[in-house]
mmCIF file of C-alpha atoms in Angstrom:
data_model
loop_
_atom_site.group_PDB
_atom_site.id
_atom_site.type_symbol
_atom_site.label_atom_id
_atom_site.label_comp_id
_atom_site.label_asym_id
_atom_site.label_seq_id
_atom_site.Cartn_x
_atom_site.Cartn_y
_atom_site.Cartn_z
ATOM 1 C CA MET A 1 72.344 33.469 104.814
ATOM 2 C CA SER A 2 72.906 30.890 107.537
ATOM 3 C CA ASP A 3 70.211 30.086 110.100
ATOM 4 C CA THR A 4 72.280 31.660 112.866
ATOM 5 C CA LEU A 5 71.995 35.049 111.186
ATOM 6 C CA GLN A 6 68.224 35.058 110.807
ATOM 7 C CA PRO A 7 66.681 36.929 113.773
ATOM 8 C CA VAL A 8 63.192 35.493 113.255
ATOM 9 C CA SER A 9 62.812 34.339 116.838
ATOM 10 C CA ILE A 10 65.216 35.152 119.617
ATOM 11 C CA SER A 11 66.020 32.147 121.801
ATOM 12 C CA PRO A 12 65.948 33.625 125.272
ATOM 13 C CA ARG A 13 68.043 32.809 128.277
ATOM 14 C CA PRO A 14 66.089 30.913 130.931
ATOM 15 C CA GLY A 15 63.666 33.319 132.577
ATOM 16 C CA LEU A 16 63.286 35.516 129.493
ATOM 17 C CA ALA A 17 60.138 35.699 127.379
ATOM 18 C CA LYS A 18 60.570 34.849 123.694
ATOM 19 C CA ALA A 19 60.538 37.901 121.445
ATOM 20 C CA SER A 20 59.213 37.913 117.881
ATOM 21 C CA ARG A 21 61.779 40.449 116.721
ATOM 22 C CA PRO A 22 65.296 41.559 117.686
ATOM 23 C CA PRO A 23 66.024 44.353 120.166
ATOM 24 C CA LEU A 24 65.910 47.921 118.913
ATOM 25 C CA ALA A 25 69.126 49.705 118.115
ATOM 26 C CA ALA A 26 70.230 52.057 120.892
ATOM 27 C CA ASP A 27 69.330 55.247 119.005
ATOM 28 C CA VAL A 28 65.906 53.878 118.017
ATOM 29 C CA ALA A 29 65.272 52.860 121.622
ATOM 30 C CA ARG A 30 66.095 56.373 122.865
ATOM 31 C CA LYS A 31 63.659 57.878 120.377
ATOM 32 C CA ALA A 32 60.924 55.425 121.374
ATOM 33 C CA ILE A 33 61.346 56.195 125.077
ATOM 34 C CA ARG A 34 61.360 59.933 124.379
ATOM 35 C CA ALA A 35 58.190 59.635 122.282
ATOM 36 C CA ALA A 36 56.508 57.722 125.110
ATOM 37 C CA GLU A 37 57.527 60.440 127.547
ATOM 38 C CA VAL A 38 55.902 63.109 125.381
ATOM 39 C CA ALA A 39 52.729 61.060 124.987
ATOM 40 C CA LEU A 40 52.294 60.166 128.651
ATOM 41 C CA LEU A 41 53.614 63.270 130.416
ATOM 42 C CA ASP A 42 53.086 66.133 127.965
ATOM 43 C CA GLU A 43 50.095 65.007 125.922
ATOM 44 C CA ARG A 44 48.791 62.891 128.824
ATOM 45 C CA ARG A 45 47.421 60.162 126.621
ATOM 46 C CA MET A 46 47.579 56.388 126.686
ATOM 47 C CA LEU A 47 50.155 54.721 124.501
ATOM 48 C CA THR A 48 48.913 52.767 121.514
ATOM 49 C CA ALA A 49 49.503 49.031 121.219
ATOM 50 C CA ASP A 50 52.157 49.696 118.574
ATOM 51 C CA GLU A 51 53.973 52.183 120.790
ATOM 52 C CA LEU A 52 54.003 49.686 123.657
ATOM 53 C CA ALA A 53 55.257 46.935 121.388
ATOM 54 C CA GLU A 54 58.218 49.076 120.361
ATOM 55 C CA LEU A 55 59.099 49.811 124.001
ATOM 56 C CA ALA A 56 58.969 46.105 124.833
ATOM 57 C CA HIS A 57 61.913 45.560 122.501
ATOM 58 C CA VAL A 58 64.360 48.138 123.804
ATOM 59 C CA PRO A 59 67.747 46.519 124.560
ATOM 60 C CA ASP A 60 68.703 45.537 128.106
ATOM 61 C CA SER A 61 70.971 48.595 128.297
ATOM 62 C CA ALA A 62 67.902 50.853 127.919
ATOM 63 C CA VAL A 63 65.840 49.201 130.669
ATOM 64 C CA PRO A 64 66.995 51.692 133.371
ATOM 65 C CA SER A 65 65.800 54.551 131.144
ATOM 66 C CA LEU A 66 62.493 52.770 130.591
ATOM 67 C CA ALA A 67 62.161 52.298 134.354
ATOM 68 C CA ALA A 68 62.945 55.968 135.043
ATOM 69 C CA LEU A 69 60.175 57.022 132.674
ATOM 70 C CA ALA A 70 57.757 54.602 134.314
ATOM 71 C CA HIS A 71 58.528 56.151 137.708
ATOM 72 C CA GLU A 72 57.834 59.646 136.362
ATOM 73 C CA VAL A 73 54.568 58.400 134.864
ATOM 74 C CA ARG A 74 53.563 56.870 138.193
ATOM 75 C CA LEU A 75 54.202 60.151 140.017
ATOM 76 C CA SER A 76 52.399 62.212 137.376
ATOM 77 C CA TRP A 77 49.330 59.995 136.994
ATOM 78 C CA CYS A 78 48.976 58.567 140.526
ATOM 79 C CA GLY A 79 50.960 60.714 142.942
ATOM 80 C CA PRO A 80 53.712 59.791 145.415
ATOM 81 C CA GLU A 81 51.703 57.650 147.835
ATOM 82 C CA VAL A 82 52.176 53.900 148.163
ATOM 83 C CA GLU A 83 49.301 51.666 149.239
ATOM 84 C CA VAL A 84 50.072 48.844 151.668
ATOM 85 C CA GLU A 85 47.955 45.697 151.841
ATOM 86 C CA GLY A 86 47.927 42.497 153.851
ATOM 87 C CA ILE A 87 46.403 39.286 152.525
ATOM 88 C CA LEU A 88 45.104 36.238 154.361
ATOM 89 C CA SER A 89 44.482 32.764 153.002
ATOM 90 C CA ALA A 90 41.254 32.165 154.896
ATOM 91 C CA LYS A 91 40.535 28.862 153.157
ATOM 92 C CA THR A 92 43.660 27.104 151.871
ATOM 93 C CA GLY A 93 44.121 24.193 149.451
ATOM 94 C CA GLY A 94 41.749 21.693 147.923
ATOM 95 C CA CYS A 95 40.786 23.901 144.992
ATOM 96 C CA PRO A 96 39.149 21.917 142.141
ATOM 97 C CA GLU A 97 40.722 24.092 139.414
ATOM 98 C CA ASP A 98 43.956 23.036 137.701
ATOM 99 C CA CYS A 99 45.858 26.332 137.427
ATOM 100 C CA HIS A 100 49.295 24.913 136.599
ATOM 101 C CA PHE A 101 51.190 27.415 138.760
ATOM 102 C CA CYS A 102 49.161 26.880 141.929
ATOM 103 C CA SER A 103 50.087 24.586 144.796
ATOM 104 C CA GLN A 104 46.542 24.886 146.184
ATOM 105 C CA SER A 105 45.059 22.855 143.327
ATOM 106 C CA ALA A 106 43.690 19.442 144.329
ATOM 107 C CA ALA A 107 44.763 18.210 140.880
ATOM 108 C CA PHE A 108 48.450 18.183 141.863
ATOM 109 C CA ASP A 109 50.418 16.400 144.569
ATOM 110 C CA THR A 110 51.895 19.354 146.462
ATOM 111 C CA PRO A 111 52.802 19.990 150.103
ATOM 112 C CA VAL A 112 49.741 22.265 150.466
ATOM 113 C CA LYS A 113 46.758 20.347 151.806
ATOM 114 C CA ALA A 114 43.160 21.426 152.170
ATOM 115 C CA THR A 115 42.237 23.206 155.395
ATOM 116 C CA PRO A 116 38.873 24.546 156.550
ATOM 117 C CA PHE A 117 37.809 28.188 156.595
ATOM 118 C CA LEU A 118 39.563 30.022 159.432
ATOM 119 C CA ASP A 119 37.368 31.011 162.337
ATOM 120 C CA THR A 120 36.274 34.598 162.855
ATOM 121 C CA GLU A 121 38.811 35.438 165.539
ATOM 122 C CA GLU A 122 41.710 34.186 163.398
ATOM 123 C CA VAL A 123 40.614 36.443 160.557
ATOM 124 C CA LEU A 124 40.164 39.432 162.850
ATOM 125 C CA ALA A 125 43.576 38.860 164.456
ATOM 126 C CA ALA A 126 45.233 38.919 161.031
ATOM 127 C CA ALA A 127 43.325 42.083 160.121
ATOM 128 C CA ARG A 128 44.462 43.787 163.321
ATOM 129 C CA GLU A 129 48.091 42.928 162.553
ATOM 130 C CA THR A 130 47.663 44.365 159.066
ATOM 131 C CA ALA A 131 46.177 47.593 160.427
ATOM 132 C CA GLU A 132 49.068 47.986 162.869
ATOM 133 C CA LEU A 133 51.464 48.136 159.907
ATOM 134 C CA GLY A 134 49.740 51.239 158.570
ATOM 135 C CA ALA A 135 48.030 49.330 155.777
ATOM 136 C CA SER A 136 44.728 50.481 154.321
ATOM 137 C CA GLU A 137 43.600 47.260 152.607
ATOM 138 C CA PHE A 138 43.019 43.696 153.845
ATOM 139 C CA CYS A 139 42.221 40.908 151.407
ATOM 140 C CA ILE A 140 40.446 37.690 152.379
ATOM 141 C CA VAL A 141 41.476 34.978 149.909
ATOM 142 C CA LEU A 142 39.765 31.621 149.410
ATOM 143 C CA ALA A 143 41.007 28.654 147.366
ATOM 144 C CA VAL A 144 37.737 27.849 145.619
ATOM 145 C CA ARG A 145 36.353 27.785 142.082
ATOM 146 C CA GLY A 146 33.657 30.139 143.288
ATOM 147 C CA PRO A 147 31.811 30.679 146.569
ATOM 148 C CA ASP A 148 28.990 28.342 147.578
ATOM 149 C CA GLU A 149 26.187 29.649 149.770
ATOM 150 C CA ARG A 150 27.918 28.776 153.021
ATOM 151 C CA THR A 151 31.061 30.586 151.899
ATOM 152 C CA MET A 152 29.038 33.602 150.814
ATOM 153 C CA GLY A 153 27.500 33.749 154.274
ATOM 154 C CA ARG A 154 30.914 33.684 155.958
ATOM 155 C CA ILE A 155 32.305 36.402 153.671
ATOM 156 C CA LEU A 156 29.308 38.665 154.227
ATOM 157 C CA GLU A 157 29.655 38.126 157.973
ATOM 158 C CA LEU A 158 33.378 38.876 158.055
ATOM 159 C CA VAL A 159 33.561 41.953 155.826
ATOM 160 C CA PRO A 160 31.643 44.334 158.120
ATOM 161 C CA LEU A 161 33.337 42.885 161.222
ATOM 162 C CA VAL A 162 36.822 43.545 159.844
ATOM 163 C CA LYS A 163 35.837 47.024 158.681
ATOM 164 C CA ALA A 164 34.246 47.942 162.021
ATOM 165 C CA GLU A 165 37.100 46.635 164.157
ATOM 166 C CA THR A 166 40.097 47.812 162.125
ATOM 167 C CA GLY A 167 38.876 50.551 159.778
ATOM 168 C CA LEU A 168 40.537 48.716 156.878
ATOM 169 C CA ASN A 169 39.025 48.512 153.437
ATOM 170 C CA VAL A 170 38.199 44.859 152.850
ATOM 171 C CA ALA A 171 38.926 43.057 149.603
ATOM 172 C CA VAL A 172 37.892 39.511 148.715
ATOM 173 C CA SER A 173 39.235 36.891 146.311
ATOM 174 C CA ALA A 174 36.863 33.939 145.981
ATOM 175 C CA GLY A 175 36.962 32.862 142.356
ATOM 176 C CA ILE A 176 34.282 32.986 139.694
ATOM 177 C CA LEU A 177 31.088 34.862 140.610
ATOM 178 C CA THR A 178 27.492 34.750 139.481
ATOM 179 C CA ALA A 179 25.568 37.971 138.930
ATOM 180 C CA ASP A 180 23.664 37.450 142.192
ATOM 181 C CA GLN A 181 26.843 36.843 144.167
ATOM 182 C CA ALA A 182 28.523 39.937 142.758
ATOM 183 C CA GLN A 183 25.517 42.039 143.706
ATOM 184 C CA ARG A 184 25.455 40.688 147.249
ATOM 185 C CA LEU A 185 29.177 41.245 147.754
ATOM 186 C CA GLY A 186 28.921 44.792 146.461
ATOM 187 C CA GLU A 187 25.975 45.519 148.734
ATOM 188 C CA GLY A 188 27.793 43.788 151.606
ATOM 189 C CA GLY A 189 30.636 46.296 151.664
ATOM 190 C CA VAL A 190 33.409 44.578 149.703
ATOM 191 C CA HIS A 191 35.727 47.358 148.583
ATOM 192 C CA ARG A 192 37.727 45.460 145.953
ATOM 193 C CA TYR A 193 37.295 42.053 144.426
ATOM 194 C CA ASN A 194 40.385 40.247 143.146
ATOM 195 C CA HIS A 195 40.072 38.104 140.044
ATOM 196 C CA ASN A 196 43.283 37.842 138.060
ATOM 197 C CA LEU A 197 43.462 37.314 134.327
ATOM 198 C CA GLU A 198 46.957 35.878 135.035
ATOM 199 C CA THR A 199 48.033 35.688 131.379
ATOM 200 C CA ALA A 200 46.951 36.438 127.818
ATOM 201 C CA ALA A 201 43.878 34.760 126.344
ATOM 202 C CA SER A 202 46.054 33.084 123.715
ATOM 203 C CA PHE A 203 48.256 31.468 126.385
ATOM 204 C CA PHE A 204 45.587 30.740 129.000
ATOM 205 C CA PRO A 205 44.647 27.223 127.749
ATOM 206 C CA ARG A 206 48.240 26.119 128.391
ATOM 207 C CA VAL A 207 47.895 27.119 132.037
ATOM 208 C CA VAL A 208 44.276 26.302 132.976
ATOM 209 C CA THR A 209 41.897 23.716 131.491
ATOM 210 C CA THR A 210 39.074 23.564 134.051
ATOM 211 C CA HIS A 211 37.580 26.927 133.104
ATOM 212 C CA ASP A 212 38.047 29.347 130.252
ATOM 213 C CA TYR A 213 39.126 32.930 129.829
ATOM 214 C CA ALA A 214 35.603 34.141 129.118
ATOM 215 C CA GLU A 215 34.546 33.129 132.630
ATOM 216 C CA ARG A 216 37.312 35.262 134.097
ATOM 217 C CA LEU A 217 36.359 38.224 131.950
ATOM 218 C CA GLU A 218 32.704 37.871 132.931
ATOM 219 C CA THR A 219 33.531 37.951 136.633
ATOM 220 C CA CYS A 220 35.648 41.062 136.098
ATOM 221 C CA GLU A 221 32.711 42.763 134.397
ATOM 222 C CA LEU A 222 30.323 41.749 137.207
ATOM 223 C CA VAL A 223 32.655 43.191 139.837
ATOM 224 C CA ARG A 224 32.699 46.619 138.248
ATOM 225 C CA ALA A 225 28.972 46.536 137.440
ATOM 226 C CA ASN A 226 28.191 46.051 141.127
ATOM 227 C CA GLY A 227 30.176 48.968 142.491
ATOM 228 C CA MET A 228 33.310 47.173 143.635
ATOM 229 C CA GLU A 229 36.783 48.164 142.522
ATOM 230 C CA LEU A 230 38.352 45.498 140.334
ATOM 231 C CA CYS A 231 41.716 44.067 141.350
ATOM 232 C CA CYS A 232 42.931 42.108 138.333
ATOM 233 C CA GLY A 233 46.486 40.884 138.135
ATOM 234 C CA ALA A 234 49.124 39.169 136.054
ATOM 235 C CA LEU A 235 51.544 36.309 136.604
ATOM 236 C CA LEU A 236 54.689 36.498 134.488
ATOM 237 C CA GLY A 237 57.181 33.724 133.827
ATOM 238 C CA MET A 238 54.960 30.782 132.838
ATOM 239 C CA GLY A 239 56.455 30.463 129.349
ATOM 240 C CA GLU A 240 54.466 33.214 127.655
ATOM 241 C CA SER A 241 56.057 35.289 124.898
ATOM 242 C CA VAL A 242 56.713 39.033 124.731
ATOM 243 C CA ASP A 243 53.746 39.372 122.367
ATOM 244 C CA GLN A 244 51.523 37.551 124.835
ATOM 245 C CA ARG A 245 52.586 39.862 127.655
ATOM 246 C CA LEU A 246 51.634 42.792 125.442
ATOM 247 C CA GLU A 247 48.346 41.048 124.668
ATOM 248 C CA LEU A 248 47.706 40.750 128.412
ATOM 249 C CA ILE A 249 48.274 44.471 128.921
ATOM 250 C CA GLU A 250 45.650 45.195 126.256
ATOM 251 C CA GLN A 251 43.217 42.768 127.876
ATOM 252 C CA LEU A 252 43.759 44.358 131.265
ATOM 253 C CA ARG A 253 43.037 47.734 129.711
ATOM 254 C CA SER A 254 39.715 46.364 128.463
ATOM 255 C CA VAL A 255 38.476 45.339 131.936
ATOM 256 C CA GLU A 256 39.489 48.692 133.508
ATOM 257 C CA PRO A 257 40.952 47.524 136.827
ATOM 258 C CA ALA A 258 41.616 49.852 139.717
ATOM 259 C CA GLU A 259 44.490 47.651 140.808
ATOM 260 C CA VAL A 260 46.886 45.306 139.014
ATOM 261 C CA PRO A 261 48.957 42.991 141.226
ATOM 262 C CA LEU A 262 52.092 42.002 139.332
ATOM 263 C CA ASN A 263 53.276 38.498 140.236
ATOM 264 C CA PHE A 264 56.358 36.619 139.064
ATOM 265 C CA LEU A 265 56.282 32.840 138.997
ATOM 266 C CA ASN A 266 57.739 31.252 142.106
ATOM 267 C CA PRO A 267 57.777 27.625 140.925
ATOM 268 C CA ARG A 268 55.923 25.370 143.373
ATOM 269 C CA PRO A 269 56.962 21.740 143.904
ATOM 270 C CA GLY A 270 54.462 19.270 142.516
ATOM 271 C CA THR A 271 52.837 21.654 140.046
ATOM 272 C CA PRO A 272 53.299 21.400 136.245
ATOM 273 C CA LEU A 273 55.362 24.602 136.408
ATOM 274 C CA GLY A 274 57.411 23.422 139.358
ATOM 275 C CA GLU A 275 60.637 23.261 137.311
ATOM 276 C CA ALA A 276 60.131 26.480 135.337
ATOM 277 C CA PRO A 277 63.024 28.981 135.354
ATOM 278 C CA ILE A 278 62.761 32.067 137.526
ATOM 279 C CA VAL A 279 62.264 35.386 135.752
ATOM 280 C CA GLU A 280 65.535 37.322 135.629
ATOM 281 C CA ALA A 281 65.803 40.498 137.693
ATOM 282 C CA LEU A 282 66.329 42.899 134.786
ATOM 283 C CA GLU A 283 63.507 41.199 132.881
ATOM 284 C CA ALA A 284 61.237 41.823 135.872
ATOM 285 C CA ILE A 285 62.223 45.504 135.972
ATOM 286 C CA ARG A 286 61.513 45.798 132.242
ATOM 287 C CA TRP A 287 57.989 44.430 132.673
ATOM 288 C CA ILE A 288 57.182 46.394 135.803
ATOM 289 C CA ALA A 289 57.959 49.469 133.705
ATOM 290 C CA MET A 290 55.971 48.148 130.736
ATOM 291 C CA PHE A 291 52.863 47.513 132.840
ATOM 292 C CA ARG A 292 53.080 51.036 134.279
ATOM 293 C CA LEU A 293 53.542 52.604 130.839
ATOM 294 C CA GLY A 294 50.637 50.592 129.449
ATOM 295 C CA LEU A 295 48.400 51.159 132.494
ATOM 296 C CA PRO A 296 49.431 54.590 133.773
ATOM 297 C CA SER A 297 46.493 55.190 136.113
ATOM 298 C CA VAL A 298 46.267 51.871 137.955
ATOM 299 C CA ILE A 299 47.465 50.872 141.383
ATOM 300 C CA LEU A 300 50.372 48.636 140.333
ATOM 301 C CA ARG A 301 51.115 46.320 143.228
ATOM 302 C CA TYR A 302 54.236 44.334 144.018
ATOM 303 C CA ALA A 303 52.911 40.841 144.666
ATOM 304 C CA GLY A 304 54.154 37.240 144.733
ATOM 305 C CA GLY A 305 57.590 36.198 143.532
ATOM 306 C CA ARG A 306 59.320 39.547 143.860
ATOM 307 C CA GLU A 307 61.682 38.284 146.544
ATOM 308 C CA ILE A 308 63.203 35.453 144.474
ATOM 309 C CA THR A 309 63.031 37.322 141.165
ATOM 310 C CA LEU A 310 64.383 40.747 142.108
ATOM 311 C CA ARG A 311 66.406 39.923 145.208
ATOM 312 C CA GLU A 312 68.450 43.046 146.040
ATOM 313 C CA LEU A 313 66.785 44.963 143.182
ATOM 314 C CA GLN A 314 63.416 45.153 144.922
ATOM 315 C CA ILE A 315 64.076 48.784 145.738
ATOM 316 C CA MET A 316 64.623 49.458 142.009
ATOM 317 C CA GLY A 317 61.186 48.034 141.300
ATOM 318 C CA MET A 318 59.721 50.711 143.530
ATOM 319 C CA THR A 319 61.239 53.323 141.215
ATOM 320 C CA SER A 320 60.072 51.532 138.056
ATOM 321 C CA GLY A 321 56.343 52.145 138.342
ATOM 322 C CA ILE A 322 55.187 50.259 141.443
ATOM 323 C CA ASN A 323 52.962 52.193 143.859
ATOM 324 C CA ALA A 324 51.560 49.484 146.116
ATOM 325 C CA LEU A 325 52.765 46.342 147.792
ATOM 326 C CA ILE A 326 51.622 43.327 149.737
ATOM 327 C CA VAL A 327 53.446 43.141 153.049
ATOM 328 C CA GLY A 328 54.153 39.962 154.943
ATOM 329 C CA ASN A 329 53.570 36.489 153.559
ATOM 330 C CA TYR A 330 51.594 35.460 150.493
ATOM 331 C CA LEU A 331 49.104 32.620 150.212
ATOM 332 C CA THR A 332 51.507 29.661 150.286
ATOM 333 C CA THR A 333 54.936 31.322 150.096
ATOM 334 C CA LEU A 334 56.924 33.531 152.437
ATOM 335 C CA GLY A 335 57.498 37.207 151.774
ATOM 336 C CA ARG A 336 59.903 39.621 153.392
ATOM 337 C CA THR A 337 59.203 40.845 156.885
ATOM 338 C CA PRO A 338 56.872 43.855 156.979
ATOM 339 C CA ASP A 339 59.625 45.850 158.682
ATOM 340 C CA GLU A 340 61.915 45.373 155.672
ATOM 341 C CA ASP A 341 59.291 46.709 153.280
ATOM 342 C CA LEU A 342 58.351 49.617 155.519
ATOM 343 C CA GLN A 343 62.042 50.497 155.870
ATOM 344 C CA MET A 344 62.378 50.404 152.077
ATOM 345 C CA LEU A 345 59.518 52.892 151.733
ATOM 346 C CA ASP A 346 61.044 55.101 154.409
ATOM 347 C CA ASP A 347 64.436 55.017 152.679
ATOM 348 C CA LEU A 348 62.775 56.079 149.432
ATOM 349 C CA LYS A 349 60.721 58.813 151.173
ATOM 350 C CA MET A 350 57.553 57.249 149.763
ATOM 351 C CA PRO A 351 54.533 58.081 151.951
ATOM 352 C CA ILE A 352 51.987 55.353 152.723
ATOM 353 C CA GLY A 353 48.478 56.348 151.654
ATOM 354 C CA VAL A 354 45.093 55.184 150.427
ATOM 355 C CA LEU A 355 44.870 54.986 146.657
ATOM 356 C CA GLY A 356 42.072 54.817 144.126
ATOM 357 C CA LYS A 357 42.136 54.642 140.353
ATOM 358 C CA VAL A 358 42.780 57.941 138.612
ATOM 359 C CA ILE A 359 39.801 58.798 136.406
#
């Protein structure tokens, strides 16, 4: 048999993750999707790793069916509400970590330069704008390895001020935490703490070298142990394989997040991944559905990269398992206008609400 007929490893188009086996035949794909429907909607149980792996290999023609099931699972497990969040980069650039996707790293020559912590009124003004959109969550994000004592003091000052003035739940993303810091943030009123796994443990060393995966996992455990909801997300499109995306879903299951922001790589000039291909739209829909089917009870949030990846298919993503979104701009990239997203939700008759993890 010639090499061209051996489907050992599928060479993907740019923007597609490498698969370790060929796509399922159409009839096998239909049976796999039907079996997942029975498991998740009738038996109301989590899919096994093997069941998820089979779904990951349905052909492109079956992705709309996979997405339709994911939408039904979202409605059944989480309800119809969509949670809206605004985020603010309160301390931008100059981060000592070398995350290869991030333009805020001091290790790379990017257009993003270090700026000091925003003053209190700037943070409050951003929170007020977020509240006016009907959002329920406001996340203060800092480009740091972890908070020093001065930063801890500023966070613990801001959280109750934002809550008192706007009524918003306040989330924080400030890197790796110690046990003492996690306790103080929990006691200080932080509702959710964001600490993304980003990718699978097996792929992580290709993306970050200045800290290891165990440190991320430890922070995730500290967040939950101190009464905060864990927001723990993924970034797809960095060169990881299908198997590694499935590995990431299993690792996210293990840390039991309340929320999973789903990001797609938006290549940033000057970073090691600055020339990486953009994830294809149908590929993004496939993996939105896969993350919902693998994590049926979480708040699955549209996050960075959706605009360039999905383009006019963003509305389809909302019917593929998504039940939360960040409105406005991201940390260093522009998003759609809030009005566009709110109109999308109105067109879909999706009510805005406050969400928590289904237990």
